[in-house]
């Protein structure tokens, strides 16, 4: 039997690789773990997981077909579990960085029902920031 523990990595094809790397690092707090420029790959550390950003013009990216755009995304959405979930602080931070913010609500995730906030990265890929599971009798921080 296969026992999945967590997301290992997600691969996102990008028209502007460096813009996405800056967004995921500067806005969402990831860090560059390693680069393989010869194949067009930058691997970002996102907690215990990785987000691979590949250039559509690089060796790996060319094999994936057309570039992402309004009519065809390469990822539906990526959900990142965040600590100290405060929707007001998250919205302020994301707005300050020009991120397009979507719906906020309680949704089911890997750890159960809890707060989540949707947003888009600079190339239109949908992200979900997920807080801790709800605890009976405890409220979600923020509004």
mmCIF file with all atom_site columns, C-alpha atoms in Angstrom:
data_model
loop_
_atom_site.group_PDB
_atom_site.id
_atom_site.type_symbol
_atom_site.label_atom_id
_atom_site.label_alt_id
_atom_site.label_comp_id
_atom_site.label_asym_id
_atom_site.label_entity_id
_atom_site.label_seq_id
_atom_site.pdbx_PDB_ins_code
_atom_site.Cartn_x
_atom_site.Cartn_y
_atom_site.Cartn_z
_atom_site.occupancy
_atom_site.B_iso_or_equiv
_atom_site.pdbx_formal_charge
_atom_site.auth_seq_id
_atom_site.auth_comp_id
_atom_site.auth_asym_id
_atom_site.auth_atom_id
_atom_site.pdbx_PDB_model_num
ATOM 1   C CA . UNK A 1 1   ? 0.000   0.000  0.000   1.00 0.00 ? 1   UNK A CA 1
ATOM 2   C CA . UNK A 1 2   ? 1.186   3.506  -0.770  1.00 0.00 ? 2   UNK A CA 1
ATOM 3   C CA . UNK A 1 3   ? 1.089   5.931  2.206   1.00 0.00 ? 3   UNK A CA 1
ATOM 4   C CA . UNK A 1 4   ? 1.247   9.560  1.171   1.00 0.00 ? 4   UNK A CA 1
ATOM 5   C CA . UNK A 1 5   ? 2.616   11.876 3.864   1.00 0.00 ? 5   UNK A CA 1
ATOM 6   C CA . UNK A 1 6   ? 2.603   15.310 2.171   1.00 0.00 ? 6   UNK A CA 1
ATOM 7   C CA . UNK A 1 7   ? 3.188   17.078 -1.114  1.00 0.00 ? 7   UNK A CA 1
ATOM 8   C CA . UNK A 1 8   ? 6.762   16.459 -2.258  1.00 0.00 ? 8   UNK A CA 1
ATOM 9   C CA . UNK A 1 9   ? 6.867   18.949 -5.100  1.00 0.00 ? 9   UNK A CA 1
ATOM 10  C CA . UNK A 1 10  ? 4.776   20.709 -7.704  1.00 0.00 ? 10  UNK A CA 1
ATOM 11  C CA . UNK A 1 11  ? 6.093   21.739 -11.117 1.00 0.00 ? 11  UNK A CA 1
ATOM 12  C CA . UNK A 1 12  ? 4.942   25.017 -12.627 1.00 0.00 ? 12  UNK A CA 1
ATOM 13  C CA . UNK A 1 13  ? 5.820   26.026 -16.200 1.00 0.00 ? 13  UNK A CA 1
ATOM 14  C CA . UNK A 1 14  ? 6.483   29.767 -16.518 1.00 0.00 ? 14  UNK A CA 1
ATOM 15  C CA . UNK A 1 15  ? 6.718   32.318 -19.303 1.00 0.00 ? 15  UNK A CA 1
ATOM 16  C CA . UNK A 1 16  ? 8.789   34.592 -16.986 1.00 0.00 ? 16  UNK A CA 1
ATOM 17  C CA . UNK A 1 17  ? 10.689  32.249 -14.677 1.00 0.00 ? 17  UNK A CA 1
ATOM 18  C CA . UNK A 1 18  ? 12.532  34.921 -12.697 1.00 0.00 ? 18  UNK A CA 1
ATOM 19  C CA . UNK A 1 19  ? 9.314   36.850 -12.006 1.00 0.00 ? 19  UNK A CA 1
ATOM 20  C CA . UNK A 1 20  ? 7.741   33.712 -10.549 1.00 0.00 ? 20  UNK A CA 1
ATOM 21  C CA . UNK A 1 21  ? 10.846  32.877 -8.526  1.00 0.00 ? 21  UNK A CA 1
ATOM 22  C CA . UNK A 1 22  ? 10.780  36.403 -7.035  1.00 0.00 ? 22  UNK A CA 1
ATOM 23  C CA . UNK A 1 23  ? 7.051   36.078 -6.231  1.00 0.00 ? 23  UNK A CA 1
ATOM 24  C CA . UNK A 1 24  ? 7.365   32.711 -4.507  1.00 0.00 ? 24  UNK A CA 1
ATOM 25  C CA . UNK A 1 25  ? 10.473  33.830 -2.578  1.00 0.00 ? 25  UNK A CA 1
ATOM 26  C CA . UNK A 1 26  ? 9.750   37.493 -1.793  1.00 0.00 ? 26  UNK A CA 1
ATOM 27  C CA . UNK A 1 27  ? 5.986   37.266 -1.266  1.00 0.00 ? 27  UNK A CA 1
ATOM 28  C CA . UNK A 1 28  ? 5.369   33.710 -0.063  1.00 0.00 ? 28  UNK A CA 1
ATOM 29  C CA . UNK A 1 29  ? 8.652   33.082 1.776   1.00 0.00 ? 29  UNK A CA 1
ATOM 30  C CA . UNK A 1 30  ? 10.133  30.234 -0.269  1.00 0.00 ? 30  UNK A CA 1
ATOM 31  C CA . UNK A 1 31  ? 13.882  30.048 -0.863  1.00 0.00 ? 31  UNK A CA 1
ATOM 32  C CA . UNK A 1 32  ? 15.957  28.894 -3.816  1.00 0.00 ? 32  UNK A CA 1
ATOM 33  C CA . UNK A 1 33  ? 17.272  25.429 -3.002  1.00 0.00 ? 33  UNK A CA 1
ATOM 34  C CA . UNK A 1 34  ? 19.047  24.666 -6.260  1.00 0.00 ? 34  UNK A CA 1
ATOM 35  C CA . UNK A 1 35  ? 19.235  25.682 -9.886  1.00 0.00 ? 35  UNK A CA 1
ATOM 36  C CA . UNK A 1 36  ? 19.781  23.635 -13.008 1.00 0.00 ? 36  UNK A CA 1
ATOM 37  C CA . UNK A 1 37  ? 20.031  26.398 -15.571 1.00 0.00 ? 37  UNK A CA 1
ATOM 38  C CA . UNK A 1 38  ? 21.091  23.989 -18.331 1.00 0.00 ? 38  UNK A CA 1
ATOM 39  C CA . UNK A 1 39  ? 17.583  22.491 -18.313 1.00 0.00 ? 39  UNK A CA 1
ATOM 40  C CA . UNK A 1 40  ? 15.688  25.634 -17.240 1.00 0.00 ? 40  UNK A CA 1
ATOM 41  C CA . UNK A 1 41  ? 14.849  24.537 -13.671 1.00 0.00 ? 41  UNK A CA 1
ATOM 42  C CA . UNK A 1 42  ? 14.804  26.448 -10.381 1.00 0.00 ? 42  UNK A CA 1
ATOM 43  C CA . UNK A 1 43  ? 13.798  24.443 -7.311  1.00 0.00 ? 43  UNK A CA 1
ATOM 44  C CA . UNK A 1 44  ? 12.293  26.366 -4.393  1.00 0.00 ? 44  UNK A CA 1
ATOM 45  C CA . UNK A 1 45  ? 12.034  25.143 -0.821  1.00 0.00 ? 45  UNK A CA 1
ATOM 46  C CA . UNK A 1 46  ? 8.499   25.543 0.542   1.00 0.00 ? 46  UNK A CA 1
ATOM 47  C CA . UNK A 1 47  ? 8.631   24.126 4.066   1.00 0.00 ? 47  UNK A CA 1
ATOM 48  C CA . UNK A 1 48  ? 9.197   20.385 3.698   1.00 0.00 ? 48  UNK A CA 1
ATOM 49  C CA . UNK A 1 49  ? 8.167   20.470 0.031   1.00 0.00 ? 49  UNK A CA 1
ATOM 50  C CA . UNK A 1 50  ? 9.542   21.840 -3.233  1.00 0.00 ? 50  UNK A CA 1
ATOM 51  C CA . UNK A 1 51  ? 8.065   24.007 -5.950  1.00 0.00 ? 51  UNK A CA 1
ATOM 52  C CA . UNK A 1 52  ? 9.882   23.569 -9.261  1.00 0.00 ? 52  UNK A CA 1
ATOM 53  C CA . UNK A 1 53  ? 9.655   26.519 -11.642 1.00 0.00 ? 53  UNK A CA 1
ATOM 54  C CA . UNK A 1 54  ? 10.593  25.615 -15.202 1.00 0.00 ? 54  UNK A CA 1
ATOM 55  C CA . UNK A 1 55  ? 10.957  28.053 -18.057 1.00 0.00 ? 55  UNK A CA 1
ATOM 56  C CA . UNK A 1 56  ? 8.760   27.275 -21.078 1.00 0.00 ? 56  UNK A CA 1
ATOM 57  C CA . UNK A 1 57  ? 11.833  28.145 -23.170 1.00 0.00 ? 57  UNK A CA 1
ATOM 58  C CA . UNK A 1 58  ? 14.124  25.683 -21.357 1.00 0.00 ? 58  UNK A CA 1
ATOM 59  C CA . UNK A 1 59  ? 14.805  22.033 -22.117 1.00 0.00 ? 59  UNK A CA 1
ATOM 60  C CA . UNK A 1 60  ? 12.146  20.763 -19.692 1.00 0.00 ? 60  UNK A CA 1
ATOM 61  C CA . UNK A 1 61  ? 9.609   23.472 -20.499 1.00 0.00 ? 61  UNK A CA 1
ATOM 62  C CA . UNK A 1 62  ? 9.691   22.998 -24.260 1.00 0.00 ? 62  UNK A CA 1
ATOM 63  C CA . UNK A 1 63  ? 8.505   19.422 -23.839 1.00 0.00 ? 63  UNK A CA 1
ATOM 64  C CA . UNK A 1 64  ? 5.305   20.595 -22.118 1.00 0.00 ? 64  UNK A CA 1
ATOM 65  C CA . UNK A 1 65  ? 3.639   22.290 -25.060 1.00 0.00 ? 65  UNK A CA 1
ATOM 66  C CA . UNK A 1 66  ? 2.166   25.792 -25.159 1.00 0.00 ? 66  UNK A CA 1
ATOM 67  C CA . UNK A 1 67  ? 2.937   28.357 -22.461 1.00 0.00 ? 67  UNK A CA 1
ATOM 68  C CA . UNK A 1 68  ? 0.433   28.852 -19.630 1.00 0.00 ? 68  UNK A CA 1
ATOM 69  C CA . UNK A 1 69  ? -2.209  31.497 -20.245 1.00 0.00 ? 69  UNK A CA 1
ATOM 70  C CA . UNK A 1 70  ? -5.851  32.459 -19.787 1.00 0.00 ? 70  UNK A CA 1
ATOM 71  C CA . UNK A 1 71  ? -7.079  29.515 -21.878 1.00 0.00 ? 71  UNK A CA 1
ATOM 72  C CA . UNK A 1 72  ? -4.835  26.811 -20.502 1.00 0.00 ? 72  UNK A CA 1
ATOM 73  C CA . UNK A 1 73  ? -3.160  26.483 -17.125 1.00 0.00 ? 73  UNK A CA 1
ATOM 74  C CA . UNK A 1 74  ? -0.600  23.845 -16.283 1.00 0.00 ? 74  UNK A CA 1
ATOM 75  C CA . UNK A 1 75  ? -1.723  23.675 -12.639 1.00 0.00 ? 75  UNK A CA 1
ATOM 76  C CA . UNK A 1 76  ? -5.273  23.966 -11.266 1.00 0.00 ? 76  UNK A CA 1
ATOM 77  C CA . UNK A 1 77  ? -4.035  25.192 -7.904  1.00 0.00 ? 77  UNK A CA 1
ATOM 78  C CA . UNK A 1 78  ? -1.336  24.581 -5.375  1.00 0.00 ? 78  UNK A CA 1
ATOM 79  C CA . UNK A 1 79  ? -2.272  24.501 -1.716  1.00 0.00 ? 79  UNK A CA 1
ATOM 80  C CA . UNK A 1 80  ? 0.348   25.610 0.803   1.00 0.00 ? 80  UNK A CA 1
ATOM 81  C CA . UNK A 1 81  ? -0.220  24.966 4.514   1.00 0.00 ? 81  UNK A CA 1
ATOM 82  C CA . UNK A 1 82  ? 0.809   28.079 6.444   1.00 0.00 ? 82  UNK A CA 1
ATOM 83  C CA . UNK A 1 83  ? 1.498   28.593 10.132  1.00 0.00 ? 83  UNK A CA 1
ATOM 84  C CA . UNK A 1 84  ? 0.001   31.440 12.224  1.00 0.00 ? 84  UNK A CA 1
ATOM 85  C CA . UNK A 1 85  ? -2.882  31.915 9.769   1.00 0.00 ? 85  UNK A CA 1
ATOM 86  C CA . UNK A 1 86  ? -4.215  35.479 10.135  1.00 0.00 ? 86  UNK A CA 1
ATOM 87  C CA . UNK A 1 87  ? -6.338  36.343 7.106   1.00 0.00 ? 87  UNK A CA 1
ATOM 88  C CA . UNK A 1 88  ? -6.112  40.102 7.732   1.00 0.00 ? 88  UNK A CA 1
ATOM 89  C CA . UNK A 1 89  ? -2.319  40.030 7.898   1.00 0.00 ? 89  UNK A CA 1
ATOM 90  C CA . UNK A 1 90  ? -2.152  37.724 4.878   1.00 0.00 ? 90  UNK A CA 1
ATOM 91  C CA . UNK A 1 91  ? -4.403  40.012 2.833   1.00 0.00 ? 91  UNK A CA 1
ATOM 92  C CA . UNK A 1 92  ? -2.364  43.098 3.806   1.00 0.00 ? 92  UNK A CA 1
ATOM 93  C CA . UNK A 1 93  ? 0.914   41.372 2.892   1.00 0.00 ? 93  UNK A CA 1
ATOM 94  C CA . UNK A 1 94  ? -0.392  40.060 -0.427  1.00 0.00 ? 94  UNK A CA 1
ATOM 95  C CA . UNK A 1 95  ? -1.987  43.397 -1.356  1.00 0.00 ? 95  UNK A CA 1
ATOM 96  C CA . UNK A 1 96  ? 1.280   45.201 -0.595  1.00 0.00 ? 96  UNK A CA 1
ATOM 97  C CA . UNK A 1 97  ? 2.958   42.909 -3.122  1.00 0.00 ? 97  UNK A CA 1
ATOM 98  C CA . UNK A 1 98  ? 0.307   43.421 -5.798  1.00 0.00 ? 98  UNK A CA 1
ATOM 99  C CA . UNK A 1 99  ? -1.110  39.896 -5.589  1.00 0.00 ? 99  UNK A CA 1
ATOM 100 C CA . UNK A 1 100 ? -4.612  39.252 -6.906  1.00 0.00 ? 100 UNK A CA 1
ATOM 101 C CA . UNK A 1 101 ? -6.556  37.898 -3.921  1.00 0.00 ? 101 UNK A CA 1
ATOM 102 C CA . UNK A 1 102 ? -9.536  35.563 -4.264  1.00 0.00 ? 102 UNK A CA 1
ATOM 103 C CA . UNK A 1 103 ? -12.075 33.962 -1.950  1.00 0.00 ? 103 UNK A CA 1
ATOM 104 C CA . UNK A 1 104 ? -11.585 33.319 1.756   1.00 0.00 ? 104 UNK A CA 1
ATOM 105 C CA . UNK A 1 105 ? -13.477 30.596 3.585   1.00 0.00 ? 105 UNK A CA 1
ATOM 106 C CA . UNK A 1 106 ? -13.353 27.362 5.498   1.00 0.00 ? 106 UNK A CA 1
ATOM 107 C CA . UNK A 1 107 ? -12.364 24.398 3.354   1.00 0.00 ? 107 UNK A CA 1
ATOM 108 C CA . UNK A 1 108 ? -11.319 20.820 3.828   1.00 0.00 ? 108 UNK A CA 1
ATOM 109 C CA . UNK A 1 109 ? -7.619  20.003 3.468   1.00 0.00 ? 109 UNK A CA 1
ATOM 110 C CA . UNK A 1 110 ? -5.036  17.403 4.443   1.00 0.00 ? 110 UNK A CA 1
ATOM 111 C CA . UNK A 1 111 ? -5.476  18.135 8.157   1.00 0.00 ? 111 UNK A CA 1
ATOM 112 C CA . UNK A 1 112 ? -9.242  18.671 8.111   1.00 0.00 ? 112 UNK A CA 1
ATOM 113 C CA . UNK A 1 113 ? -11.597 21.639 7.844   1.00 0.00 ? 113 UNK A CA 1
ATOM 114 C CA . UNK A 1 114 ? -10.003 25.049 8.321   1.00 0.00 ? 114 UNK A CA 1
ATOM 115 C CA . UNK A 1 115 ? -9.439  28.532 6.943   1.00 0.00 ? 115 UNK A CA 1
ATOM 116 C CA . UNK A 1 116 ? -8.107  29.084 3.432   1.00 0.00 ? 116 UNK A CA 1
ATOM 117 C CA . UNK A 1 117 ? -7.445  32.032 1.172   1.00 0.00 ? 117 UNK A CA 1
ATOM 118 C CA . UNK A 1 118 ? -7.105  31.875 -2.607  1.00 0.00 ? 118 UNK A CA 1
ATOM 119 C CA . UNK A 1 119 ? -4.801  34.091 -4.675  1.00 0.00 ? 119 UNK A CA 1
ATOM 120 C CA . UNK A 1 120 ? -3.055  34.102 -8.045  1.00 0.00 ? 120 UNK A CA 1
ATOM 121 C CA . UNK A 1 121 ? 0.654   34.273 -8.755  1.00 0.00 ? 121 UNK A CA 1
ATOM 122 C CA . UNK A 1 122 ? 1.919   36.718 -11.427 1.00 0.00 ? 122 UNK A CA 1
ATOM 123 C CA . UNK A 1 123 ? 1.229   34.220 -14.249 1.00 0.00 ? 123 UNK A CA 1
ATOM 124 C CA . UNK A 1 124 ? -2.330  33.444 -13.174 1.00 0.00 ? 124 UNK A CA 1
ATOM 125 C CA . UNK A 1 125 ? -1.675  30.157 -11.354 1.00 0.00 ? 125 UNK A CA 1
ATOM 126 C CA . UNK A 1 126 ? -4.181  29.691 -8.547  1.00 0.00 ? 126 UNK A CA 1
ATOM 127 C CA . UNK A 1 127 ? -2.782  29.230 -5.028  1.00 0.00 ? 127 UNK A CA 1
ATOM 128 C CA . UNK A 1 128 ? -4.526  28.350 -1.789  1.00 0.00 ? 128 UNK A CA 1
ATOM 129 C CA . UNK A 1 129 ? -3.023  29.315 1.558   1.00 0.00 ? 129 UNK A CA 1
ATOM 130 C CA . UNK A 1 130 ? -4.366  26.878 4.177   1.00 0.00 ? 130 UNK A CA 1
ATOM 131 C CA . UNK A 1 131 ? -4.447  27.439 7.907   1.00 0.00 ? 131 UNK A CA 1
ATOM 132 C CA . UNK A 1 132 ? -4.633  24.905 10.730  1.00 0.00 ? 132 UNK A CA 1
ATOM 133 C CA . UNK A 1 133 ? -7.679  22.696 11.168  1.00 0.00 ? 133 UNK A CA 1
ATOM 134 C CA . UNK A 1 134 ? -10.550 24.175 13.139  1.00 0.00 ? 134 UNK A CA 1
ATOM 135 C CA . UNK A 1 135 ? -10.634 23.298 16.824  1.00 0.00 ? 135 UNK A CA 1
ATOM 136 C CA . UNK A 1 136 ? -14.138 23.124 18.345  1.00 0.00 ? 136 UNK A CA 1
ATOM 137 C CA . UNK A 1 137 ? -14.720 26.275 20.396  1.00 0.00 ? 137 UNK A CA 1
ATOM 138 C CA . UNK A 1 138 ? -11.737 28.154 18.906  1.00 0.00 ? 138 UNK A CA 1
ATOM 139 C CA . UNK A 1 139 ? -12.106 30.923 16.342  1.00 0.00 ? 139 UNK A CA 1
ATOM 140 C CA . UNK A 1 140 ? -10.049 31.640 13.237  1.00 0.00 ? 140 UNK A CA 1
ATOM 141 C CA . UNK A 1 141 ? -7.586  34.511 13.698  1.00 0.00 ? 141 UNK A CA 1
ATOM 142 C CA . UNK A 1 142 ? -8.453  37.520 11.536  1.00 0.00 ? 142 UNK A CA 1
ATOM 143 C CA . UNK A 1 143 ? -11.508 38.477 9.491   1.00 0.00 ? 143 UNK A CA 1
#
